[in-house]
Tab-separated table of C-alpha atoms in Angstrom:
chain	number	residue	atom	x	y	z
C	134	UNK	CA	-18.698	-17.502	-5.449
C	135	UNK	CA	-16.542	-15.163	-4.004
C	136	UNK	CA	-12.988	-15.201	-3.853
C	137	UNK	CA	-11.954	-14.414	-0.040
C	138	UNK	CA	-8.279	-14.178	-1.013
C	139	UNK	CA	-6.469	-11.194	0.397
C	140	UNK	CA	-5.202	-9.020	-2.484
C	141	UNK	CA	-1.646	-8.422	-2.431
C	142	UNK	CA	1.104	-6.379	-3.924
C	143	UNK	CA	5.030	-6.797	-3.303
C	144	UNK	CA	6.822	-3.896	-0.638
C	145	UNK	CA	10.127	-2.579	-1.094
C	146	UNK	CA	12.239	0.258	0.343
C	147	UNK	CA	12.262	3.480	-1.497
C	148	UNK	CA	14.668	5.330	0.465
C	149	UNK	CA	12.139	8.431	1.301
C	150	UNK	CA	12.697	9.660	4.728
C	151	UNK	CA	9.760	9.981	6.569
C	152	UNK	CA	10.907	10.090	10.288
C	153	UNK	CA	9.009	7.164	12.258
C	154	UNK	CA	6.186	7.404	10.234
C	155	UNK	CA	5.008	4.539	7.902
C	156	UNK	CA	3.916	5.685	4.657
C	157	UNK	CA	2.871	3.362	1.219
C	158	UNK	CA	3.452	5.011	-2.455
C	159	UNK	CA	1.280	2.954	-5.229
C	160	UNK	CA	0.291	4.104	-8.723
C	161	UNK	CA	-3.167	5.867	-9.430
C	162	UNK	CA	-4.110	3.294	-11.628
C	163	UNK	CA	-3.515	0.731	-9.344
C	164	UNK	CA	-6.008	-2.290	-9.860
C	165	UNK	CA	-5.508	-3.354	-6.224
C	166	UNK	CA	-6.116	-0.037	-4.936
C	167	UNK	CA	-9.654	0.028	-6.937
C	168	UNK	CA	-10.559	-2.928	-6.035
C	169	UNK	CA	-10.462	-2.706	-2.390
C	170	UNK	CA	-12.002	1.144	-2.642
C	171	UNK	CA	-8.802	2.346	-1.152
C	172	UNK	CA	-7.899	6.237	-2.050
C	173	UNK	CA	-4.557	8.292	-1.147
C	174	UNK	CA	-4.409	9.029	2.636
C	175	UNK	CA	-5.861	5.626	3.317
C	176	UNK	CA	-4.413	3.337	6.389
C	177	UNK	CA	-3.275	0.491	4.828
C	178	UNK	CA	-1.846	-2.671	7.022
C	179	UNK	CA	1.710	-3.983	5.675
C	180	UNK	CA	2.145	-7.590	6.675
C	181	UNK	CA	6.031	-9.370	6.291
C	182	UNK	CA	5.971	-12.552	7.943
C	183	UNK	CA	4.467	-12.496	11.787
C	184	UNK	CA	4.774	-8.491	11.634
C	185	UNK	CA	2.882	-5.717	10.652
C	186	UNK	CA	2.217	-1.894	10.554
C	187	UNK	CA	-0.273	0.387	9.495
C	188	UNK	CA	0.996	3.032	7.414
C	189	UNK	CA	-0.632	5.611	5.173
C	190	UNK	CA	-1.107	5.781	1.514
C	191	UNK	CA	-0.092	7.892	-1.048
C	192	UNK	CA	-0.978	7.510	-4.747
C	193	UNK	CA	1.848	8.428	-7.222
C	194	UNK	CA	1.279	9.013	-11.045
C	195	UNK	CA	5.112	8.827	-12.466
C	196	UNK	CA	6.859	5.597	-13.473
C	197	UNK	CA	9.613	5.015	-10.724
């Protein structure tokens, strides 16, 4: 049976300035990430409560 559970990870602000454009950063090794088949430069949906935003993602390798 499959689980139909969304897979989730927990947002916060990074303080990168990127204009008006949304933009993710998660790890390389990210089991999320392989899970769902998602690679950098992916458009990823970012839920918090009733809103949301697509932004793109970028893969990072360094602990920060």
């Amino acid at each position: 049976m499959k689980d139909s559970a969304p897979n989730l990870l927990q947002a916060r602000r990074l303080g990168v300035i990127t204009r008006h454009e949304a933009v993710a950063f998660v790890r390389a090794d990210c089991p999320v990430c392989h899970s769902e088949g998602v690679s950098a430069h992916s458009q990823v949906t970012l839920i918090h409560g009733n809103r949301s935003v697509v932004a793109t993602l970028f893969q990072v390798t360094s602990d920060w």
